[in-house]
GROMACS .gro file of C-alpha atoms in nm:
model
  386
    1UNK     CA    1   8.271  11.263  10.740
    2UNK     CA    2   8.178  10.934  10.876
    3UNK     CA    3   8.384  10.654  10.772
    4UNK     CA    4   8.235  10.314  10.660
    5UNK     CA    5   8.485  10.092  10.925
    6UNK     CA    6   8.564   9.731  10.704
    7UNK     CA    7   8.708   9.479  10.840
    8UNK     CA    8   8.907   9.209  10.594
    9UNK     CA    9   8.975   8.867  10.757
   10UNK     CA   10   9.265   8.613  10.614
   11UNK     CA   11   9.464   8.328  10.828
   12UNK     CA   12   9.796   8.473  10.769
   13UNK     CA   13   9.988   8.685  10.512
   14UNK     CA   14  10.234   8.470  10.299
   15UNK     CA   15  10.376   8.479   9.976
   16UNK     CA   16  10.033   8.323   9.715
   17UNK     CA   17   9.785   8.443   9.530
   18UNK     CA   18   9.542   8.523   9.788
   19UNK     CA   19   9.735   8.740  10.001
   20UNK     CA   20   9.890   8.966   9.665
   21UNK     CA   21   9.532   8.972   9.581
   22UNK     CA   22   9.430   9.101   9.870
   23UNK     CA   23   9.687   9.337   9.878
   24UNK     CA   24   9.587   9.505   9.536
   25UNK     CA   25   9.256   9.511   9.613
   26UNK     CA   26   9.358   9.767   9.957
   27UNK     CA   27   9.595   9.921   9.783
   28UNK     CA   28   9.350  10.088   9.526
   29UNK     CA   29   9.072  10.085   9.811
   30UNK     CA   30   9.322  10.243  10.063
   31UNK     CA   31   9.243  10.573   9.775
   32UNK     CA   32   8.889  10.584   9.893
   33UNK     CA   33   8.813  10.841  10.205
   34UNK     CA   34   8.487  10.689  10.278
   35UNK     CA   35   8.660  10.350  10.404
   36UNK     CA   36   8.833  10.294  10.700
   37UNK     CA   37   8.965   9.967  10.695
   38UNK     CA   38   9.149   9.685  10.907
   39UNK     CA   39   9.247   9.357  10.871
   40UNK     CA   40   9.211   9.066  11.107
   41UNK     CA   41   9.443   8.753  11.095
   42UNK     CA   42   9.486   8.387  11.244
   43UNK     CA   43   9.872   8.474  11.287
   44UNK     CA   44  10.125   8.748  11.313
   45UNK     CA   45  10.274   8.875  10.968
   46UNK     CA   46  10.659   8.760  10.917
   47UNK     CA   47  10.675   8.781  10.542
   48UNK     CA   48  10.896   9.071  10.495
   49UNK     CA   49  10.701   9.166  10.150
   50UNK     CA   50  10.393   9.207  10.328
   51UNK     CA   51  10.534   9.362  10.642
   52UNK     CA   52  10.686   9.648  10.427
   53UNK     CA   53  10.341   9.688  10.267
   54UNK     CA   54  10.170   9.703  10.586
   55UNK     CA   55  10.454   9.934  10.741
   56UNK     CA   56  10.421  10.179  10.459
   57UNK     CA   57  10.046  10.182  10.556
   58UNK     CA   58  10.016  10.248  10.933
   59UNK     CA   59   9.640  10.363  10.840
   60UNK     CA   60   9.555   9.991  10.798
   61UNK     CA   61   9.529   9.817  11.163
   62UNK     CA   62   9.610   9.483  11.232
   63UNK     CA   63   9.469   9.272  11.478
   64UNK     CA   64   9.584   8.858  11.553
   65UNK     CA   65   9.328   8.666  11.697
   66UNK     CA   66   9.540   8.400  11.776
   67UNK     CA   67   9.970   8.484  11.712
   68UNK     CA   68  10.035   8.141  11.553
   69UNK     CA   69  10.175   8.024  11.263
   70UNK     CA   70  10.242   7.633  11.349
   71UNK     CA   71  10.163   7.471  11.694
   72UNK     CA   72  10.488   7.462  11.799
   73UNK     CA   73  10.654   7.811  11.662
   74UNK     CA   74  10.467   7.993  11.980
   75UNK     CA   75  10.424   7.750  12.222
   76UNK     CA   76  10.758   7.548  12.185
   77UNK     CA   77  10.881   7.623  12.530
   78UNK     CA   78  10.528   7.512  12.681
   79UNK     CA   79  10.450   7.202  12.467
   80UNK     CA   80  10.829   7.051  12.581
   81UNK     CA   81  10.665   6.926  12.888
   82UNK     CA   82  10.480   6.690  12.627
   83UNK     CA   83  10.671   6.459  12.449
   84UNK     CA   84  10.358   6.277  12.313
   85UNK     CA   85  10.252   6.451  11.969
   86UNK     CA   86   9.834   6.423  12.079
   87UNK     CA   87   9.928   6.550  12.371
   88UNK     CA   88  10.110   6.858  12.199
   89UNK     CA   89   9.754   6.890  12.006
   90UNK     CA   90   9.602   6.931  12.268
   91UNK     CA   91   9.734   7.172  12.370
   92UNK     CA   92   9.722   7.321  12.112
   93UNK     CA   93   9.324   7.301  12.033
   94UNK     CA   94   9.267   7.426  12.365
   95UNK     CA   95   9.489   7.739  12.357
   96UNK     CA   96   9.303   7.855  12.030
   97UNK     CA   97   8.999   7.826  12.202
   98UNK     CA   98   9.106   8.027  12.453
   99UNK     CA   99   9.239   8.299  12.195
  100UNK     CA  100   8.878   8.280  12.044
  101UNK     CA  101   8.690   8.365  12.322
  102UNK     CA  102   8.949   8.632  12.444
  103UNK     CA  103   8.901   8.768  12.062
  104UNK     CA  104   8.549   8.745  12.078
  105UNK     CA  105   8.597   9.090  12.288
  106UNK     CA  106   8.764   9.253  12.036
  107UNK     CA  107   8.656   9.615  11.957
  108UNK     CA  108   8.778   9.579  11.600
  109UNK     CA  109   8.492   9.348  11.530
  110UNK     CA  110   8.236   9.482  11.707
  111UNK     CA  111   8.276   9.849  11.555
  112UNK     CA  112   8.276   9.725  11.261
  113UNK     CA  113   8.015   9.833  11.021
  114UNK     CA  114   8.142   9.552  10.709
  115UNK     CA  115   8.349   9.260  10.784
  116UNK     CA  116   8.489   9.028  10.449
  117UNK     CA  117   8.625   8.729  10.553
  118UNK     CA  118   8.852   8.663  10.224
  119UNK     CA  119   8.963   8.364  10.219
  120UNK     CA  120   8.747   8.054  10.172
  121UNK     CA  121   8.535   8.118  10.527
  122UNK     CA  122   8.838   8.093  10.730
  123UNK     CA  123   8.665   8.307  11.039
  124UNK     CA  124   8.342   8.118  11.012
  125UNK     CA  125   8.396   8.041  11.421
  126UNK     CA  126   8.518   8.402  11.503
  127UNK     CA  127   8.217   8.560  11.286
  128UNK     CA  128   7.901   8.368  11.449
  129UNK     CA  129   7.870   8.642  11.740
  130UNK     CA  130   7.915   8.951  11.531
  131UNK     CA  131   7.680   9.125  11.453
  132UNK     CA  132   7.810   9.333  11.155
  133UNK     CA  133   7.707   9.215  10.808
  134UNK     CA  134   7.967   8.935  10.681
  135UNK     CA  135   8.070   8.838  10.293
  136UNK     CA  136   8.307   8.603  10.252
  137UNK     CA  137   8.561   8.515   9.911
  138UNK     CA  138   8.594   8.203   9.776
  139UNK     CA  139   8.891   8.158   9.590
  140UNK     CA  140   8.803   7.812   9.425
  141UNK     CA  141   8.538   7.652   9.245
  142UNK     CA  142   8.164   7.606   9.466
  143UNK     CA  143   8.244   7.258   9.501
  144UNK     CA  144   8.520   7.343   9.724
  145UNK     CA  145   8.284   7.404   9.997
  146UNK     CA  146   8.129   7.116   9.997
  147UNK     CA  147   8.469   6.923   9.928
  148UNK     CA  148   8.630   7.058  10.262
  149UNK     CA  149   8.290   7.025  10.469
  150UNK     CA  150   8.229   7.458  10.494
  151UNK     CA  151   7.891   7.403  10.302
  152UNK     CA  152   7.694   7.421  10.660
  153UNK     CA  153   7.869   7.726  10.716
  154UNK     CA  154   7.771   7.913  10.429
  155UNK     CA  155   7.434   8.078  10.629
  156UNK     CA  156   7.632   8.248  10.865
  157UNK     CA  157   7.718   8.540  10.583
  158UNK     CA  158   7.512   8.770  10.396
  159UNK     CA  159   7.682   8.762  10.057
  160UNK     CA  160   7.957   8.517   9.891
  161UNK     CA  161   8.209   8.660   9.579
  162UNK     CA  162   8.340   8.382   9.394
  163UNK     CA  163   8.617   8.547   9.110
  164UNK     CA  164   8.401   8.418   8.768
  165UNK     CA  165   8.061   8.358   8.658
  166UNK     CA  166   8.148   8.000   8.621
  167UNK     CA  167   8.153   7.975   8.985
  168UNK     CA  168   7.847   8.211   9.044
  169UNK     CA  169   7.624   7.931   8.821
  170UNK     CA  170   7.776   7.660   8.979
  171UNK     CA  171   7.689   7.797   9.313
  172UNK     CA  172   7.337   7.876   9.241
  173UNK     CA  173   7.274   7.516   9.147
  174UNK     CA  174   7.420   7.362   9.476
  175UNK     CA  175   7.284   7.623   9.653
  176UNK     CA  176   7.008   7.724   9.525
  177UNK     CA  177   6.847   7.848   9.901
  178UNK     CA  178   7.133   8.131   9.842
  179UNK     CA  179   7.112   8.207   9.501
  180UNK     CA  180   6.976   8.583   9.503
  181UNK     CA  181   7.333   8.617   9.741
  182UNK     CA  182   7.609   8.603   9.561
  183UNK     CA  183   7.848   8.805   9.326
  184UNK     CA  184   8.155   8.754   9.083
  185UNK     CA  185   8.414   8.978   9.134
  186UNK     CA  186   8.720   8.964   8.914
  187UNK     CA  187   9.085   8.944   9.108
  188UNK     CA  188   9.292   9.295   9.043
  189UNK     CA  189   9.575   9.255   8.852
  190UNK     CA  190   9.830   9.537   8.815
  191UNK     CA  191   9.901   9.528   8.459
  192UNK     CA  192  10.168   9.793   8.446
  193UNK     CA  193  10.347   9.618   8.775
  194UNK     CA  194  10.353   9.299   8.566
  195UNK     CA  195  10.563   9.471   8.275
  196UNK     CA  196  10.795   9.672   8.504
  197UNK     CA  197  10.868   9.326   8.704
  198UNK     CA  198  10.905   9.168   8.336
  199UNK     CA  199  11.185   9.393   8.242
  200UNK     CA  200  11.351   9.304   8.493
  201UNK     CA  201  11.318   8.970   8.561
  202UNK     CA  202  11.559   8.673   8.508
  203UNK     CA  203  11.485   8.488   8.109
  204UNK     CA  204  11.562   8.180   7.957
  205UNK     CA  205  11.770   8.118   7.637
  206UNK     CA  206  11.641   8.034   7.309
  207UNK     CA  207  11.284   7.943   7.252
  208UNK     CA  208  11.036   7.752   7.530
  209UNK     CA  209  10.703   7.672   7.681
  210UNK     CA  210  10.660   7.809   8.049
  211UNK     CA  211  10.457   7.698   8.295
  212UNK     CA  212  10.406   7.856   8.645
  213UNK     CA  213  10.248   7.693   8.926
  214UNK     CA  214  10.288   7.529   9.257
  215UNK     CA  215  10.406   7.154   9.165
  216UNK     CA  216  10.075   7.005   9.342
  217UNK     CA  217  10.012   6.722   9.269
  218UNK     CA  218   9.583   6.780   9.356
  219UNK     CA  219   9.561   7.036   9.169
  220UNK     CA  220   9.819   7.081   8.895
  221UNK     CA  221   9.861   6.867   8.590
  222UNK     CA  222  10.180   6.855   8.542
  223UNK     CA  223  10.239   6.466   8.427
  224UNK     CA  224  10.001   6.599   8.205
  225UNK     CA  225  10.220   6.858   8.076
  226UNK     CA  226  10.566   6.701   8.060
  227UNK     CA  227  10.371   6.410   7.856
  228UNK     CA  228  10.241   6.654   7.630
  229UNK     CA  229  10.602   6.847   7.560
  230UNK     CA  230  10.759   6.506   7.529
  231UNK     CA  231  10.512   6.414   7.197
  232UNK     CA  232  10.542   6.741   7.049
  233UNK     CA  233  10.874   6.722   7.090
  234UNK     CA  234  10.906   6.410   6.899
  235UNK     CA  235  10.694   6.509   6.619
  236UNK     CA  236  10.850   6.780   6.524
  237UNK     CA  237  11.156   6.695   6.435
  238UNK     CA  238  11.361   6.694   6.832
  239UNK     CA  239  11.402   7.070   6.785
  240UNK     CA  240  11.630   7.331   6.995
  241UNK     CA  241  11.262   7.390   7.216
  242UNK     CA  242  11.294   7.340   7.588
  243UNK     CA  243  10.967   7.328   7.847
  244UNK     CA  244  11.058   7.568   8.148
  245UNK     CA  245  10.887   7.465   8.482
  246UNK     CA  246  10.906   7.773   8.689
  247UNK     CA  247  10.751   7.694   9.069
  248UNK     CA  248  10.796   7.411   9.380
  249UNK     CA  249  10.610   7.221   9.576
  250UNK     CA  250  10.540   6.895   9.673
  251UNK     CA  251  10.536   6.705   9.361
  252UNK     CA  252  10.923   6.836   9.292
  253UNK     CA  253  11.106   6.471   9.326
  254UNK     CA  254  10.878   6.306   9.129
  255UNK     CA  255  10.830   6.516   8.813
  256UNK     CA  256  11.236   6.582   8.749
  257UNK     CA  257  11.235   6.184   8.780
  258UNK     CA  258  10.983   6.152   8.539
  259UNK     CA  259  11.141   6.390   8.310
  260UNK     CA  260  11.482   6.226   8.345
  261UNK     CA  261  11.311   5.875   8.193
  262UNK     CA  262  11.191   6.072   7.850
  263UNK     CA  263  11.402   6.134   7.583
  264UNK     CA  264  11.363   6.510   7.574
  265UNK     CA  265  11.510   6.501   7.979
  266UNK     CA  266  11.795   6.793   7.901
  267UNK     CA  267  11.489   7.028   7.771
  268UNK     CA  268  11.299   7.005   8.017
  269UNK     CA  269  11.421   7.305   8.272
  270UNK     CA  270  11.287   7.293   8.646
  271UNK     CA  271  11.345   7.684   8.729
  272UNK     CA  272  11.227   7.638   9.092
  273UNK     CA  273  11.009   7.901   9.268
  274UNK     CA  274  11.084   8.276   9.240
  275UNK     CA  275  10.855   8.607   9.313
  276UNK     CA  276  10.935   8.738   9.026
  277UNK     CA  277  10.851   8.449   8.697
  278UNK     CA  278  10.733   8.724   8.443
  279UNK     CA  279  11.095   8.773   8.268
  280UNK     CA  280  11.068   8.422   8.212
  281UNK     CA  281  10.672   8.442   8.099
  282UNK     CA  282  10.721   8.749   7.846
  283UNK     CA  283  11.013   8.524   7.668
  284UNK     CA  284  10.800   8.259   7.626
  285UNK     CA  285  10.665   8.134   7.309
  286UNK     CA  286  10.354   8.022   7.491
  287UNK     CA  287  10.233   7.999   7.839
  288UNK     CA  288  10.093   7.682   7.975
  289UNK     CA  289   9.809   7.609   8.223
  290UNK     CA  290   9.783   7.241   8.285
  291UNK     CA  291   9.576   7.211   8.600
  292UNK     CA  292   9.248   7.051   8.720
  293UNK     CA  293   9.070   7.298   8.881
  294UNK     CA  294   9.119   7.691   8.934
  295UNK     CA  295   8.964   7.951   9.144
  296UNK     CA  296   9.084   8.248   8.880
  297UNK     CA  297   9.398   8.155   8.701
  298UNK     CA  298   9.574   8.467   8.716
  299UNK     CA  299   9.865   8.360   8.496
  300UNK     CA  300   9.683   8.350   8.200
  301UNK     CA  301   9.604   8.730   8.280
  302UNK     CA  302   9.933   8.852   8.346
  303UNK     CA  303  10.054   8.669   8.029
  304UNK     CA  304   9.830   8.850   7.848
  305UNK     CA  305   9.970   9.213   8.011
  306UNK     CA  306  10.285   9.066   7.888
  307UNK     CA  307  10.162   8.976   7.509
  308UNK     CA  308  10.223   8.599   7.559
  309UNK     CA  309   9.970   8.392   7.361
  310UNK     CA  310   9.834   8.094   7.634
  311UNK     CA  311   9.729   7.717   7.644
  312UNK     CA  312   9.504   7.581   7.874
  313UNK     CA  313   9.320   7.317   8.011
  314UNK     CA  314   8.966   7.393   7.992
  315UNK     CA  315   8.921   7.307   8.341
  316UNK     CA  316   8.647   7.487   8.597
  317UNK     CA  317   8.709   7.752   8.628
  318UNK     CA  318   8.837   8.085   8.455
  319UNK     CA  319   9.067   7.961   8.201
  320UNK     CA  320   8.737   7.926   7.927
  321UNK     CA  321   8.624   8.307   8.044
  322UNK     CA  322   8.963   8.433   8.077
  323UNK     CA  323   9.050   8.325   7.732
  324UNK     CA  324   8.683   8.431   7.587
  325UNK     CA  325   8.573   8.046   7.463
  326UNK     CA  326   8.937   7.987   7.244
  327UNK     CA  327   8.924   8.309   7.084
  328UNK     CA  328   9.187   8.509   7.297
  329UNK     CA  329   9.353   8.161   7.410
  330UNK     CA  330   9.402   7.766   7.306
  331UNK     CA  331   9.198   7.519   7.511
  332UNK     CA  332   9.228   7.157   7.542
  333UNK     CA  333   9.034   6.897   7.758
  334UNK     CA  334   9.204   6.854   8.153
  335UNK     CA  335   9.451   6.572   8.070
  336UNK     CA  336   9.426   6.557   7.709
  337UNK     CA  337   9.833   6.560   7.642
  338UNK     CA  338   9.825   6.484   7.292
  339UNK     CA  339   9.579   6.801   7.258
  340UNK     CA  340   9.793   7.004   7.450
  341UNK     CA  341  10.062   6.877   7.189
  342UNK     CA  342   9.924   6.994   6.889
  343UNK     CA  343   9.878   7.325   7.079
  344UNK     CA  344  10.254   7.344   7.142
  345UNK     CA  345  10.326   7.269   6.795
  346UNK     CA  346  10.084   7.495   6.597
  347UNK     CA  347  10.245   7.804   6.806
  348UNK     CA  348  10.626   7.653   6.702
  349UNK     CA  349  10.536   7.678   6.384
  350UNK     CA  350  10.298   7.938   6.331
  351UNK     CA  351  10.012   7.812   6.252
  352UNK     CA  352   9.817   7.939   6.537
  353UNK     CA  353   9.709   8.309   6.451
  354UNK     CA  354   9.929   8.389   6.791
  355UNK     CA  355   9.855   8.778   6.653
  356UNK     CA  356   9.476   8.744   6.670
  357UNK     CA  357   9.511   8.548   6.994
  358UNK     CA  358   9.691   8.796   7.166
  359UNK     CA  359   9.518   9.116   7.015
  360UNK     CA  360   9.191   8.949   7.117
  361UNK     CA  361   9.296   8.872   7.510
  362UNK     CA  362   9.482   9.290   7.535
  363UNK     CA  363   9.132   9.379   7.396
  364UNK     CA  364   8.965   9.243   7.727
  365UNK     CA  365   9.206   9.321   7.998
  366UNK     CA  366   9.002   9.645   8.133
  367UNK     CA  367   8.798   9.405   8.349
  368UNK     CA  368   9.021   9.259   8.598
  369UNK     CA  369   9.187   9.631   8.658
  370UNK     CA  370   9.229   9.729   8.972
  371UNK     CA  371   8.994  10.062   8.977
  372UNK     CA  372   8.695   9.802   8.818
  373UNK     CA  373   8.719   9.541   9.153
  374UNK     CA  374   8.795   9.844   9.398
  375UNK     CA  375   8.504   9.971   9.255
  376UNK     CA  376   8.299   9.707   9.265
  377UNK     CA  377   8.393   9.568   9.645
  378UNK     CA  378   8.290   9.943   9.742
  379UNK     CA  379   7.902   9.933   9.595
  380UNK     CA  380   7.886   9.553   9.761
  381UNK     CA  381   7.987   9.730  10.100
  382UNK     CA  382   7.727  10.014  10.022
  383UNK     CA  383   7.446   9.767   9.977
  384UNK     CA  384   7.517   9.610  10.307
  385UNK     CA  385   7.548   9.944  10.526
  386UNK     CA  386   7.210  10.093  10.391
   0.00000   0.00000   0.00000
């Protein structure tokens, strides 16, 4: 039997949401016979998680079109000889054009009969010259692309999958020339993973709020959220409740100093980052999404495997589709903390229907299963080898 060869593109395989994505997504594809399937990258995979995966699964070739993960971790020894940090860039620049057009050769690409560049158009140089069909993923909202200047790019590929239908209308409208072109595909989530991981992962004492995110300060709310636990707490009463911030990033310093000003500082917990949060998310008595934009917030998903109830800004996009307009999930308006307030304290004290909530979200978890996107994907690649 002839196999369909697809290729999938990403920069570079880290720990995020992209990359486990991505890795579901093969995983249940790697089950269907009719696919033969690589992946290309920007840079050489060192994170040990995915290098097990990818070890277990010699089937899946791998092929770097240029083996860097910073301009100095390769080229170190070279770029000594120039002290002067342009200089280095240079460099630099010049050596990844020189890895392009030595990749432009490459037999992966050109025998390929699909090639999904995953990640937000991150091959849009590398994919010009081939001449197999090309979908990309865009894990954001539409105005991303026009945000980070890849709208021009977007007529280089054949079909785009953004992960809601919030995105797929708010695509058609700023680009309406590509409307009949693009599909929503819901991210994979291994429900059954997320409870095993649960049993075992680390959980906080007494009864909290969770949040988990990056601490970015673009994207995240989290002033938003600290404000927020900080009136609740006061108006009910300063009870034993604490607000667990599981996650790092950026914003670190500056939210455990705004913390330490409020009066509720010693229950507010910064966790820090860990790979496995959902011990902390199935002891929660609620989990929190305070953010300003989202591609597909997969936390309010896995909560739901887990039969947390969740609050979240109603922010573009996912959280109002995920949570099926309020009914399987509490909403309030991005930066609204004395919304998100009441929130926290009609779950405290029960007078959120948490049961209905939660019964209503389990109810609507068969669409982001694995077998439904796998299945999906495969028909997109059909329609393109025809």
């Amino acid at each position: 039997m002839n196999k369909t060869k697809v290729v999938f593109c990403i920069p570079n395989m880290v720990i995020g949401g992209v990359e486990n994505v991505l890795v579901n997504s093969l995983t249940e594809l790697l089950k269907n016979d009719s696919l033969d399937i690589a992946i290309a990258l920007h840079a050489p995979v060192r994170e040990p998680v995915h290098r097990a995966w990818l070890d277990a699964h010699p089937e899946i070739p791998t092929y770097v079109y240029y083996p860097l993960c910073n301009w100095f971790e390769d080229l170190q020894k070279y770029c000594r000889a120039f002290p002067l940090k342009p200089l280095r860039k240079i460099v630099f620049s010049l050596y990844k054009k020189y890895r392009r057009v030595i990749s432009r050769r490459n037999k992966i690409m050109r025998r390929a009969d699909v090639i999904i560049d995953y990640k937000n158009l991150s091959f849009f140089k590398e994919l010009r010259s081939v001449p197999a069909p090309r979908i990309t993923w865009v894990h954001g909202p539409a105005k991303y692309l026009r945000d980070n200047g890849l709208a021009p790019h977007v007529n280089i590929y054949n079909h785009i999958v953004g992960l809601t239908d919030d995105f797929v209308n708010e695509f058609r409208r700023d680009f309406p020339e590509y409307r009949g072109r693009v599909t929503r595909i819901y991210n994979p989530i291994d429900g059954d993973k997320i409870r095993a991981m649960a049993a075992h992962g680390a959980r906080h004492p007494g009864r909290y709020f969770c949040q988990v995110s990056r601490l970015d300060p673009v994207q995240k709310d989290i002033p938003t959220l600290i404000r927020a636990f900080n009136m609740f707490w006061a108006a009910a009463g300063t009870p034993d409740v604490d607000l667990l911030i599981v996650g790092d990033g950026p914003q670190m310093a500056e939210l455990k100093q705004m913390a330490a000003d409020l009066p509720c500082a010693r229950h507010i917990v910064f966790a820090g980052a860990t790979t496995n949060p959902f011990g902390y998310m199935a002891g929660a008595m609620a989990t929190i999404l305070a953010t300003r934009y989202e591609g597909l917030p997969t936390v309010l998903i896995e909560s739901a495997f887990l039969g947390t109830p969740c609050i979240s800004a109603d922010c573009p996009n996912g959280p109002r589709e995920i949570l099926m307009d309020g009914r399987a999930g509490l909403l309030f308006d991005v930066g609204d903390a004395a919304k998100l307030a009441v929130h926290m304290k009609d779950i405290w004290q029960n007078i959120a229907n948490t049961r209905q909530l939660i019964d209503t979200a389990s109810q609507n978890l068969d669409r982001f299963a694995p077998d439904a996107a796998a299945s999906q994907i495969t028909h997109l690649i059909k329609e393109y080898i025809k």
